[in-house]
XYZ file of C-alpha atoms in Angstrom:
678
model
C -87.077 127.965 -134.865
C -87.560 127.209 -138.565
C -89.538 124.262 -139.875
C -87.126 121.736 -141.380
C -87.394 120.836 -145.045
C -89.573 117.874 -145.958
C -87.934 114.820 -147.529
C -90.450 113.047 -149.762
C -89.474 109.531 -150.886
C -91.583 108.068 -153.683
C -90.827 104.593 -155.125
C -91.858 105.162 -158.729
C -91.492 103.056 -161.861
C -89.068 104.502 -164.380
C -91.736 105.374 -166.927
C -94.232 106.780 -164.435
C -94.948 110.503 -164.332
C -95.659 112.169 -161.035
C -95.414 115.523 -159.366
C -95.490 116.439 -155.694
C -95.960 119.514 -153.540
C -95.261 119.928 -149.832
C -96.942 123.046 -148.476
C -97.404 124.672 -145.068
C -99.866 127.403 -144.240
C -103.043 128.370 -142.414
C -106.426 126.641 -142.594
C -108.502 129.275 -140.897
C -106.348 130.162 -137.891
C -104.719 126.735 -137.628
C -101.247 125.885 -138.948
C -101.652 123.069 -141.446
C -99.371 120.818 -143.507
C -100.559 119.870 -147.023
C -98.796 117.182 -149.087
C -100.036 116.441 -152.611
C -99.055 113.837 -155.156
C -100.226 113.866 -158.789
C -99.686 110.878 -161.063
C -100.666 109.956 -164.598
C -103.114 107.064 -164.989
C -102.696 104.350 -167.683
C -105.466 106.096 -169.634
C -103.438 109.294 -169.804
C -105.436 111.339 -167.302
C -103.943 112.866 -164.177
C -105.020 111.953 -160.670
C -104.399 114.182 -157.686
C -104.251 112.803 -154.147
C -102.711 113.576 -150.807
C -103.375 114.437 -147.182
C -103.471 117.454 -144.972
C -102.802 117.508 -141.240
C -103.854 120.301 -138.889
C -100.804 120.642 -136.685
C -102.280 121.732 -133.343
C -104.763 118.823 -133.154
C -103.243 116.365 -135.645
C -106.567 116.371 -137.492
C -105.975 114.369 -140.688
C -107.917 114.347 -143.953
C -107.338 112.377 -147.125
C -108.067 114.426 -150.246
C -108.209 113.787 -153.958
C -109.292 115.448 -157.179
C -111.251 113.957 -160.030
C -109.372 111.796 -162.512
C -109.440 113.829 -165.707
C -107.134 115.791 -168.011
C -108.028 118.975 -166.078
C -107.467 117.676 -162.559
C -103.990 116.457 -161.792
C -100.593 117.987 -162.424
C -102.290 120.867 -164.236
C -103.862 121.902 -160.945
C -100.390 122.540 -159.576
C -99.497 125.001 -162.313
C -99.685 128.770 -162.290
C -103.168 130.296 -162.395
C -105.138 127.037 -162.422
C -107.902 126.170 -159.972
C -107.967 122.957 -157.951
C -110.945 121.377 -156.239
C -109.843 118.771 -153.719
C -112.579 116.577 -152.309
C -112.239 115.274 -148.748
C -112.484 111.508 -148.307
C -114.852 110.724 -146.680
C -116.566 113.754 -148.275
C -116.701 116.003 -145.237
C -115.500 119.104 -147.054
C -113.651 120.286 -150.124
C -110.796 122.704 -150.762
C -111.174 125.131 -153.664
C -108.220 127.293 -154.466
C -105.932 128.788 -157.119
C -102.173 128.444 -157.562
C -100.276 131.718 -157.992
C -96.554 132.347 -157.437
C -96.108 129.144 -155.450
C -99.101 129.881 -153.202
C -102.321 127.836 -153.054
C -105.037 130.172 -151.813
C -108.779 129.617 -151.427
C -111.467 128.353 -149.040
C -112.737 125.143 -147.462
C -116.411 124.410 -148.127
C -118.878 122.155 -146.334
C -120.797 119.510 -148.376
C -123.816 121.849 -148.531
C -121.705 124.476 -150.323
C -121.298 127.031 -147.510
C -117.820 128.454 -146.921
C -116.220 127.217 -143.698
C -112.860 128.961 -143.587
C -110.163 130.518 -145.795
C -106.753 128.944 -146.361
C -103.365 129.892 -147.759
C -100.536 127.383 -148.326
C -97.038 127.961 -149.691
C -93.694 126.203 -149.962
C -92.103 128.815 -147.686
C -92.232 127.282 -144.175
C -92.934 129.700 -141.312
C -91.442 129.662 -137.832
C -93.294 127.331 -135.437
C -92.724 126.329 -131.817
C -91.463 122.897 -130.860
C -93.583 120.202 -129.267
C -93.184 119.352 -125.603
C -94.277 115.706 -125.906
C -93.719 112.570 -127.922
C -96.592 110.748 -129.656
C -96.905 107.578 -131.687
C -100.012 106.422 -133.576
C -100.920 103.828 -136.185
C -104.090 103.891 -138.254
C -104.987 101.418 -140.963
C -107.864 100.524 -143.278
C -108.216 99.002 -146.740
C -106.099 100.780 -149.361
C -104.875 103.240 -146.749
C -102.089 103.022 -144.211
C -100.496 105.794 -142.197
C -98.019 106.061 -139.342
C -97.206 109.064 -137.193
C -94.181 108.940 -134.885
C -92.400 111.596 -132.855
C -89.278 111.652 -130.686
C -88.401 114.076 -127.903
C -85.235 115.052 -126.086
C -84.800 117.694 -123.452
C -88.416 118.788 -123.681
C -88.201 119.524 -127.414
C -89.289 117.563 -130.434
C -86.256 116.175 -132.253
C -87.976 114.342 -135.103
C -91.382 113.985 -136.734
C -92.113 111.179 -139.167
C -95.243 110.591 -141.211
C -95.585 107.583 -143.515
C -98.633 107.226 -145.691
C -99.762 104.986 -148.536
C -101.898 107.078 -150.866
C -104.650 104.892 -152.304
C -105.088 106.303 -155.846
C -101.430 106.180 -156.828
C -100.123 103.534 -154.438
C -97.021 105.647 -153.665
C -95.538 105.548 -150.152
C -94.552 108.912 -148.711
C -92.159 109.668 -145.852
C -91.759 113.083 -144.283
C -89.062 113.524 -141.642
C -87.658 116.134 -139.236
C -90.568 118.540 -138.987
C -90.913 120.677 -135.871
C -94.269 122.169 -134.949
C -96.139 124.149 -132.319
C -97.425 122.472 -129.110
C -100.500 120.291 -128.927
C -103.337 121.979 -127.062
C -104.729 120.283 -123.975
C -104.873 116.761 -125.286
C -101.849 114.964 -123.816
C -102.105 112.753 -120.761
C -98.937 111.919 -118.778
C -98.482 108.945 -116.502
C -95.785 106.460 -115.408
C -93.125 108.203 -117.433
C -94.944 108.028 -120.738
C -97.521 110.039 -122.623
C -100.450 109.129 -124.826
C -102.600 111.131 -127.162
C -106.386 110.771 -127.248
C -108.487 110.346 -130.367
C -109.582 113.959 -130.210
C -106.014 115.088 -130.684
C -105.459 112.583 -133.477
C -108.611 113.912 -135.085
C -109.149 110.641 -136.942
C -112.815 110.185 -136.050
C -113.701 109.625 -139.698
C -111.808 106.337 -139.700
C -112.191 105.075 -136.163
C -115.315 106.668 -134.638
C -118.291 104.498 -133.789
C -121.517 105.982 -135.108
C -124.547 105.154 -132.994
C -128.124 105.559 -134.165
C -131.472 104.836 -132.633
C -134.677 105.354 -134.568
C -138.071 106.521 -133.367
C -140.768 105.543 -135.844
C -144.351 106.797 -135.974
C -146.554 104.223 -137.680
C -150.065 105.485 -138.401
C -152.412 102.667 -137.447
C -154.896 101.443 -140.042
C -158.146 102.256 -138.253
C -161.265 103.832 -139.758
C -161.629 106.301 -136.899
C -159.280 108.246 -134.665
C -157.791 107.020 -131.418
C -160.063 109.019 -129.085
C -162.956 110.089 -131.333
C -165.249 108.762 -134.067
C -163.867 111.145 -136.726
C -162.606 109.518 -139.955
C -158.898 109.050 -140.714
C -159.083 108.926 -144.546
C -156.228 110.787 -146.244
C -156.814 113.698 -148.613
C -160.045 115.209 -147.280
C -160.459 119.030 -147.483
C -158.866 120.815 -144.484
C -160.699 120.588 -141.178
C -163.537 118.404 -142.496
C -162.484 115.412 -140.377
C -161.910 117.183 -137.060
C -164.425 116.432 -134.306
C -165.069 118.387 -131.130
C -162.756 115.944 -129.310
C -159.965 116.463 -131.859
C -160.029 120.258 -131.534
C -160.401 120.101 -127.737
C -163.636 121.997 -127.194
C -164.569 122.387 -123.516
C -166.423 119.504 -121.915
C -165.462 116.745 -124.362
C -163.978 113.445 -123.200
C -161.743 110.970 -125.078
C -162.911 107.385 -125.717
C -160.191 104.863 -126.590
C -160.330 103.081 -129.975
C -160.269 99.280 -129.422
C -158.804 98.581 -132.886
C -155.778 100.797 -132.150
C -155.055 98.797 -128.997
C -155.344 95.497 -130.893
C -152.929 96.755 -133.574
C -150.377 97.648 -130.881
C -150.699 94.171 -129.339
C -150.295 92.561 -132.794
C -147.026 94.434 -133.240
C -145.753 93.479 -129.786
C -146.458 89.801 -130.418
C -144.782 89.973 -133.848
C -141.497 91.292 -132.396
C -141.470 89.010 -129.336
C -142.051 91.876 -126.901
C -143.715 91.978 -123.499
C -147.356 93.088 -123.618
C -148.011 95.031 -120.454
C -151.312 93.922 -118.990
C -151.735 97.385 -117.517
C -150.566 100.552 -119.234
C -151.178 104.244 -118.600
C -151.993 107.165 -120.899
C -150.195 110.390 -119.989
C -150.348 114.014 -121.024
C -147.213 115.265 -122.784
C -147.289 119.028 -122.318
C -145.847 121.387 -124.914
C -147.096 124.237 -127.060
C -147.296 124.197 -130.836
C -149.958 125.776 -133.078
C -151.066 122.398 -134.496
C -151.654 120.911 -131.011
C -155.150 122.147 -130.052
C -155.182 120.890 -126.434
C -151.738 122.231 -125.547
C -150.744 118.651 -124.742
C -150.537 115.309 -126.530
C -152.065 112.132 -125.137
C -149.289 109.536 -125.176
C -147.809 106.823 -122.959
C -144.694 107.349 -120.867
C -143.781 105.282 -117.819
C -146.017 102.306 -118.622
C -146.308 101.728 -122.396
C -148.390 98.913 -123.826
C -145.339 97.212 -125.462
C -141.879 96.832 -123.944
C -138.767 95.237 -125.427
C -138.722 92.999 -128.470
C -136.313 92.862 -131.397
C -136.142 93.059 -135.170
C -133.689 91.140 -137.347
C -132.157 93.046 -140.252
C -130.191 91.782 -143.246
C -126.672 93.171 -143.778
C -125.254 91.589 -146.905
C -124.829 87.888 -146.237
C -125.312 88.230 -142.476
C -128.108 89.261 -140.114
C -128.128 91.513 -137.077
C -130.664 91.725 -134.260
C -131.751 95.238 -133.274
C -133.294 95.556 -129.831
C -136.450 97.589 -129.303
C -136.953 99.759 -126.235
C -140.711 100.171 -126.401
C -143.769 100.835 -128.532
C -146.513 103.056 -127.220
C -149.831 104.453 -128.387
C -150.352 108.165 -128.907
C -152.331 110.660 -130.939
C -150.992 112.634 -133.888
C -150.973 116.433 -134.059
C -152.498 118.579 -136.805
C -150.618 119.976 -139.772
C -149.433 123.512 -140.474
C -150.064 124.854 -143.987
C -147.740 127.761 -144.746
C -149.063 128.930 -148.120
C -152.666 129.946 -147.492
C -153.209 133.399 -149.049
C -149.868 134.577 -147.717
C -150.580 133.264 -144.213
C -150.127 130.068 -142.241
C -153.113 127.876 -141.457
C -153.758 124.749 -139.418
C -155.453 121.605 -140.739
C -156.761 119.487 -137.840
C -157.789 116.512 -139.986
C -154.725 114.616 -138.792
C -155.154 115.582 -135.124
C -156.082 112.512 -133.112
C -154.989 109.986 -135.733
C -153.742 106.868 -133.893
C -149.977 106.358 -133.897
C -147.751 103.596 -132.620
C -144.359 105.097 -131.743
C -141.674 102.401 -131.968
C -138.319 103.183 -130.347
C -135.137 101.196 -130.967
C -132.086 100.872 -128.761
C -128.911 102.646 -130.060
C -127.702 99.393 -131.667
C -127.454 100.797 -135.192
C -123.969 101.589 -136.487
C -124.263 104.211 -139.185
C -126.721 105.155 -141.908
C -126.860 101.855 -143.790
C -127.856 99.867 -140.713
C -130.430 102.509 -139.774
C -132.004 102.321 -143.228
C -131.953 98.511 -143.176
C -133.765 98.637 -139.828
C -136.329 101.145 -141.088
C -137.017 99.009 -144.176
C -137.438 95.859 -142.070
C -139.774 97.651 -139.658
C -141.763 99.137 -142.546
C -142.159 95.701 -144.131
C -143.277 94.198 -140.811
C -146.003 96.728 -139.947
C -147.403 96.396 -143.467
C -147.058 92.576 -143.319
C -149.165 92.248 -140.146
C -151.717 94.762 -141.437
C -151.454 97.491 -138.802
C -150.171 100.280 -141.118
C -150.400 100.937 -144.865
C -146.764 102.152 -144.877
C -147.424 105.069 -147.248
C -144.465 107.358 -146.557
C -145.609 110.033 -149.015
C -148.832 110.453 -147.044
C -146.991 110.435 -143.711
C -148.204 107.013 -142.549
C -144.650 105.923 -141.685
C -142.272 108.608 -140.393
C -138.844 108.172 -138.827
C -136.792 110.305 -136.459
C -133.123 109.322 -136.149
C -130.980 110.009 -133.081
C -127.349 110.287 -134.207
C -124.187 110.419 -132.127
C -120.508 109.624 -132.603
C -118.020 108.374 -130.020
C -114.603 106.875 -129.622
C -114.495 103.078 -129.618
C -115.265 101.654 -126.162
C -116.291 105.123 -124.949
C -119.768 106.003 -123.610
C -122.416 107.142 -126.080
C -121.845 110.639 -127.391
C -124.232 113.592 -127.338
C -127.113 112.859 -129.685
C -128.947 115.028 -132.150
C -132.428 114.114 -133.360
C -133.268 114.346 -137.062
C -137.022 114.843 -137.442
C -139.584 113.548 -139.938
C -137.465 111.577 -142.406
C -140.107 110.358 -144.850
C -137.996 108.435 -147.355
C -135.287 105.812 -146.939
C -132.984 107.661 -149.348
C -133.250 110.935 -147.427
C -132.812 109.065 -144.166
C -129.465 107.628 -145.277
C -128.210 110.968 -146.587
C -129.343 112.841 -143.469
C -127.610 110.447 -141.057
C -124.400 110.451 -143.106
C -124.319 114.251 -143.164
C -125.101 114.561 -139.463
C -122.366 112.081 -138.504
C -119.849 114.034 -140.602
C -120.988 117.298 -139.011
C -120.488 115.952 -135.502
C -117.100 114.485 -136.418
C -115.925 117.855 -137.710
C -117.068 119.566 -134.515
C -115.137 117.094 -132.359
C -112.051 117.238 -134.572
C -112.067 121.017 -134.275
C -112.189 120.764 -130.475
C -115.823 121.900 -130.210
C -118.831 120.299 -128.502
C -121.890 118.650 -130.030
C -124.998 120.354 -128.671
C -128.034 118.178 -127.993
C -130.723 119.494 -130.310
C -133.431 118.660 -132.808
C -132.471 119.208 -136.448
C -134.236 119.107 -139.804
C -132.783 117.652 -142.996
C -132.873 119.810 -146.144
C -132.667 117.407 -149.131
C -132.080 120.206 -151.640
C -128.945 121.424 -149.851
C -128.115 117.959 -148.465
C -127.556 119.250 -144.951
C -129.191 119.360 -141.539
C -130.056 122.587 -139.758
C -130.955 123.361 -136.174
C -134.661 123.464 -135.315
C -134.657 123.730 -131.526
C -132.766 122.521 -128.491
C -133.633 118.906 -127.683
C -136.049 118.548 -124.790
C -135.651 115.960 -122.077
C -138.576 113.982 -120.674
C -138.934 116.276 -117.646
C -139.432 119.263 -119.956
C -142.761 117.777 -121.065
C -144.106 117.494 -117.471
C -145.736 114.106 -118.077
C -148.575 113.116 -115.750
C -151.360 110.485 -116.053
C -154.333 111.695 -118.075
C -157.221 112.084 -115.605
C -159.812 111.553 -118.381
C -158.584 108.057 -119.295
C -158.609 104.987 -117.085
C -155.585 102.664 -117.113
C -155.623 100.334 -120.122
C -156.000 96.720 -118.975
C -155.759 93.756 -121.367
C -156.455 90.151 -120.445
C -154.657 86.938 -121.333
C -157.659 85.816 -123.394
C -157.588 89.018 -125.453
C -153.863 88.668 -126.137
C -154.324 85.006 -127.151
C -157.223 85.917 -129.450
C -155.184 88.641 -131.193
C -152.156 86.358 -131.461
C -154.262 83.731 -133.236
C -155.018 86.239 -136.010
C -151.355 86.934 -136.808
C -150.207 85.752 -140.250
C -147.082 83.662 -140.730
C -144.319 86.141 -139.917
C -141.500 87.059 -142.341
C -138.719 85.122 -140.607
C -140.821 81.958 -140.286
C -141.934 82.202 -143.905
C -138.378 82.753 -145.064
C -137.245 79.612 -143.252
C -140.132 77.615 -144.723
C -139.314 78.815 -148.256
C -135.735 77.572 -147.859
C -136.924 74.206 -146.569
C -140.051 73.619 -148.658
C -138.935 75.077 -151.995
C -135.172 74.368 -151.693
C -134.341 78.044 -152.156
C -131.113 79.751 -151.140
C -131.157 82.111 -148.160
C -130.775 85.042 -150.556
C -133.705 83.993 -152.751
C -135.914 83.386 -149.722
C -135.058 86.809 -148.304
C -135.885 88.594 -151.576
C -139.159 86.701 -152.022
C -140.274 87.515 -148.472
C -139.293 91.179 -148.605
C -143.029 91.907 -148.388
C -146.095 89.863 -147.659
C -147.439 90.683 -151.133
C -144.255 89.346 -152.765
C -144.395 86.125 -150.738
C -148.090 85.616 -151.537
C -147.423 86.222 -155.237
C -144.631 83.650 -155.262
C -146.629 80.924 -153.602
C -149.604 81.511 -155.916
C -147.276 81.310 -158.938
C -145.640 78.072 -157.713
C -149.067 76.512 -157.232
C -150.235 77.576 -160.708
C -147.016 76.491 -162.443
C -146.607 73.092 -160.837
C -142.928 73.034 -161.841
C -139.526 73.668 -160.238
C -139.990 76.408 -157.564
C -136.495 77.738 -158.330
C -137.556 78.497 -161.930
C -140.544 80.406 -160.551
C -138.244 82.336 -158.207
C -135.955 83.270 -161.112
C -138.856 84.703 -163.098
C -140.230 86.690 -160.159
C -136.820 88.123 -159.236
C -135.874 88.653 -162.884
C -138.445 89.605 -165.525
C -141.226 90.559 -163.106
C -138.996 92.593 -160.771
C -137.482 94.483 -163.730
C -140.939 95.373 -165.082
C -142.144 96.515 -161.662
C -139.030 98.642 -161.088
C -139.348 100.349 -164.470
C -142.775 101.655 -163.523
C -142.086 101.993 -159.764
C -145.052 99.686 -159.270
C -145.728 97.502 -156.236
C -146.062 93.770 -156.821
C -149.614 93.945 -155.493
C -150.402 96.083 -158.569
C -148.609 93.830 -161.084
C -150.026 93.876 -164.619
C -149.579 90.075 -164.768
C -151.270 87.840 -162.222
C -149.322 85.072 -160.464
C -151.583 82.516 -162.183
C -150.715 83.848 -165.651
C -147.004 84.061 -164.888
C -147.143 80.548 -163.447
C -148.653 79.282 -166.720
C -145.885 80.993 -168.700
C -143.152 79.448 -166.516
C -144.761 76.010 -166.865
C -144.631 76.283 -170.657
C -140.889 76.959 -170.481
C -140.318 74.068 -168.078
C -142.201 71.641 -170.317
C -140.476 72.769 -173.500
C -143.645 74.254 -174.991
C -141.958 77.674 -175.173
C -138.316 78.669 -175.416
C -136.990 81.157 -172.904
C -136.814 83.813 -175.621
C -140.423 83.198 -176.657
C -141.598 83.338 -173.055
C -139.887 86.709 -172.527
C -141.534 88.061 -175.691
C -144.909 86.823 -174.419
C -144.266 88.361 -170.989
C -143.379 91.770 -172.440
C -146.389 91.781 -174.783
C -148.703 90.705 -171.973
C -147.330 93.375 -169.653
C -147.780 96.155 -172.198
C -151.216 95.112 -173.458
C -152.747 93.749 -170.233
C -153.692 90.620 -172.219
C -153.014 87.192 -170.724
C -149.823 85.391 -171.867
C -151.975 82.539 -173.233
C -153.712 84.896 -175.664
C -150.406 86.524 -176.638
C -148.881 83.116 -177.467
C -151.886 82.168 -179.614
C -152.149 85.570 -181.325
C -148.463 85.831 -182.228
C -147.917 82.168 -182.996
C -145.201 81.727 -180.405
C -145.323 77.945 -180.425
C -141.918 76.275 -180.919
C -141.097 74.027 -183.830
C -140.877 70.505 -182.413
C -141.370 68.538 -185.629
C -138.330 66.261 -185.987
C -138.256 66.317 -189.788
C -138.575 70.111 -189.955
C -135.681 70.642 -187.538
C -133.531 68.050 -189.356
C -134.098 69.972 -192.610
C -132.999 73.252 -190.947
C -129.886 71.587 -189.501
C -128.901 70.052 -192.836
C -129.269 73.418 -194.588
C -127.066 75.151 -192.000
C -124.384 72.432 -192.218
C -124.308 72.697 -196.000
C -123.991 76.496 -195.891
C -121.239 76.644 -193.219
C -118.511 74.211 -194.284
C -115.729 76.119 -192.484
C -117.504 76.117 -189.134
C -118.265 72.425 -189.534
C -114.563 71.766 -190.156
C -113.628 73.894 -187.120
C -115.982 71.938 -184.869
C -114.617 68.605 -186.095
C -111.146 69.974 -185.343
C -112.173 70.441 -181.695
C -113.394 74.043 -181.583
C -116.535 74.095 -179.377
C -117.316 77.708 -180.264
C -117.992 76.603 -183.816
C -120.768 74.308 -182.546
C -122.398 77.168 -180.614
C -122.277 79.271 -183.765
C -123.997 76.544 -185.773
C -126.742 76.265 -183.129
C -127.273 80.002 -183.414
C -127.567 79.713 -187.195
C -130.271 77.029 -186.853
C -132.214 79.069 -184.305
C -131.980 82.119 -186.538
C -133.224 80.148 -189.528
C -136.226 78.972 -187.471
C -137.082 82.474 -186.308
C -136.191 81.446 -182.764
C -138.955 78.835 -182.734
C -136.950 75.617 -182.947
C -136.748 73.568 -179.774
C -133.175 74.188 -178.502
C -132.800 70.712 -176.989
C -133.814 69.057 -180.252
C -131.525 71.351 -182.238
C -128.531 70.393 -180.076
C -129.267 66.669 -180.259
C -129.831 66.600 -184.042
C -126.858 68.844 -184.818
C -124.433 66.716 -182.763
C -125.723 63.557 -184.425
C -125.375 64.994 -187.939
C -121.868 66.350 -187.265
C -120.603 63.068 -185.831
C -122.030 61.031 -188.704
C-alpha cells in the first residue's frame, strides 16, 4: 500500500512569502514524517519551523531554525545545510539538501550523534494501522490535533492539524496510511485508547518530580566525633586525627555543638525533634572512607518532617521535608598528585546535616528555588556558612518523570551539584534524557549520575544503591542520642527572628509591598542592613528600600560582592537617603556621591563636602536662572502657553543644566510655573 499524498492548507496573506516541504523517511530505524514551513519575517529574514512525528510511536517534536538570512527558505535549497533545533531543546537535526533528499544526523544537546536520518518527498510503502486513535494537546502558542478513522480493520484516514508558533500558519494533513503501532493500544468496551507513551508527548504533558538531598556542613570548630579542626584550606592531612583515619582502638565522642545546630534547624522549619535518635553505620567501600563505613543516622534521625516555603513569582509554595540527620563527611580524592591519586583526610569527620525533601518539586526552577531558600535559612540561623565553592553546601537532586496522575517514575540521582546554575542545567538535561528514553520505548534505569558542566550533560557513575545495600546497623561505639525538653527550649530561645516572620513584619511595620519585603529578607545580612539604614535615615522606609534594591544592589552585583562586605555602611547610606528626602541633595547629586563613595571608600558626607554637591536653594539665584532660560527660549515658552506640557519639561531641563544640576528641582518647578503664568 502506498502512502497517500499530503494536502497542506496554509491560510496566508497575499503578500506573505512562504515555502513548505512534506517529507517521509527514516530517523534511525523508525519511519518518520517531517513537515516544514518557512516564512519571511517583517524584517526580511527567513524563519523555519515545523514538526516531525515518529510513526510507530507517534513521538512528536516541534522544531525550528534560527531567524536569519541563512536559515529559512535557503535551507530548503540544493546543497545547503539546515540545523533544526528541537523545542524544547532535546536534540537537533543537522542535514544537507541534495536532489530532494534531506540527509544527516540527530544530535543530543551535548553534541554526541544519536542516529542518522534520511527524508525525501518520495513516500515509501507502509502498512496500515489496525486501530483508531484521537488525541488533543494544547499549550500557549501551540495547538495540535491528531485524529484517525478505521474501517474493516484498516486505517481509512489520518488527520493532523497544527498551529506552528513562529509563523502562525495552520496546517492540515489528511489521508496518510502508516504502519501499526507497537504494543501501546488498549482495547475495552468496543473502543480503544492510546497511552502517553505511544503519543510520545512527554515534553508537553509529563510531570517532572524532584527531591533534593542537601549536605550542609555545620559551623563547628571541631569535627563531629573528634577534636580535630574543621578550618578550610589547610595542607592535606594536617587536620586528620587518629579518630578521623580510624586507627585501631579509637572511639568517637559526639560534638555537642553539632547536635545543637541540628536542633536549631529542626525548630526553624517546624519539624519534630526526636528526643531519642540513633547513630548507625552505613557500610560501603570508597578510598576516601577510612573506616569502610560512615557514621550516620537511619531509622531514627534527630529531625523529622518540617517544611520550607519557596517563592515562585508572585505566589509561594510549601515544600515538605522528610528528615534531617547528622552524619560525618568523607575525605577527598586528589587525582593530580605526581601522576597518581591521593587522599586528603582533612575533611573526614566534618559534621554534616543531611536535609532530605519530599518529591514535591516540579522541575528545575522549583528545585533551585528550594535550594536557594534552604541555603538562605541555614546561613540565617548560623549553622552553616553556605560557601558552595568550598563544599559547605552541596546538593544531590533525585529526578524522575511520569505521566500526570501516574505513580512516581524511576529516579536518577545527580550528585554534588555545587552551584545553583549548574543545578538547574543538570536537572533540565536529566529530565530531557529520561523523556527521550520513554518516548523511544526504553526504560529509565535507577542510577547515580554526575553532571558535566562543560558538555552540559549527565553521565552514569554507578547503579543507585537502596538502603539495604548499605547494611545499616546501630553503631556499637555510640550511645543513643537523648535530648531533653529543657535543652530544646534553651536552643529555641537563641533562634533569631526567622525569614518569614521578618518578612511579615517588614510589610506591616514599614508599609512595604510583599515583593520588596521578600527581596530585603533574602538574607539575614540584607535584612539587618536595611533596618540599620532605616534607623540611620529616619525618613520614609520605602525610599530606603528603593536605594538598597537599586543603587546598592547594582554596585554589589557588579563586583559579585555580598551585602555583608558592602563598601558603604548602612549608616552612611542612610545619611545619603536622608539628604535626598529633606531636599538637601537632588537624586542626581546623591547618585554621584554614592558612586564616588563606593569607588574611593570615603564616606558620602566627605564626598559631598569635597565636591561641593550642595544644591542651590537661594530663591533669588534660581529666579535669575529661570528668567535667563525664559528669555533664551521664546519658542518653547510659546509652546507651553499653547498647552504643550513637553515644552515645560524642556524648560526645566534647561534650568537644571544651567545650574550644573544643583538647583532644587521643586523650587525650579514652582518658580518656572509662576513666571510663565505671569
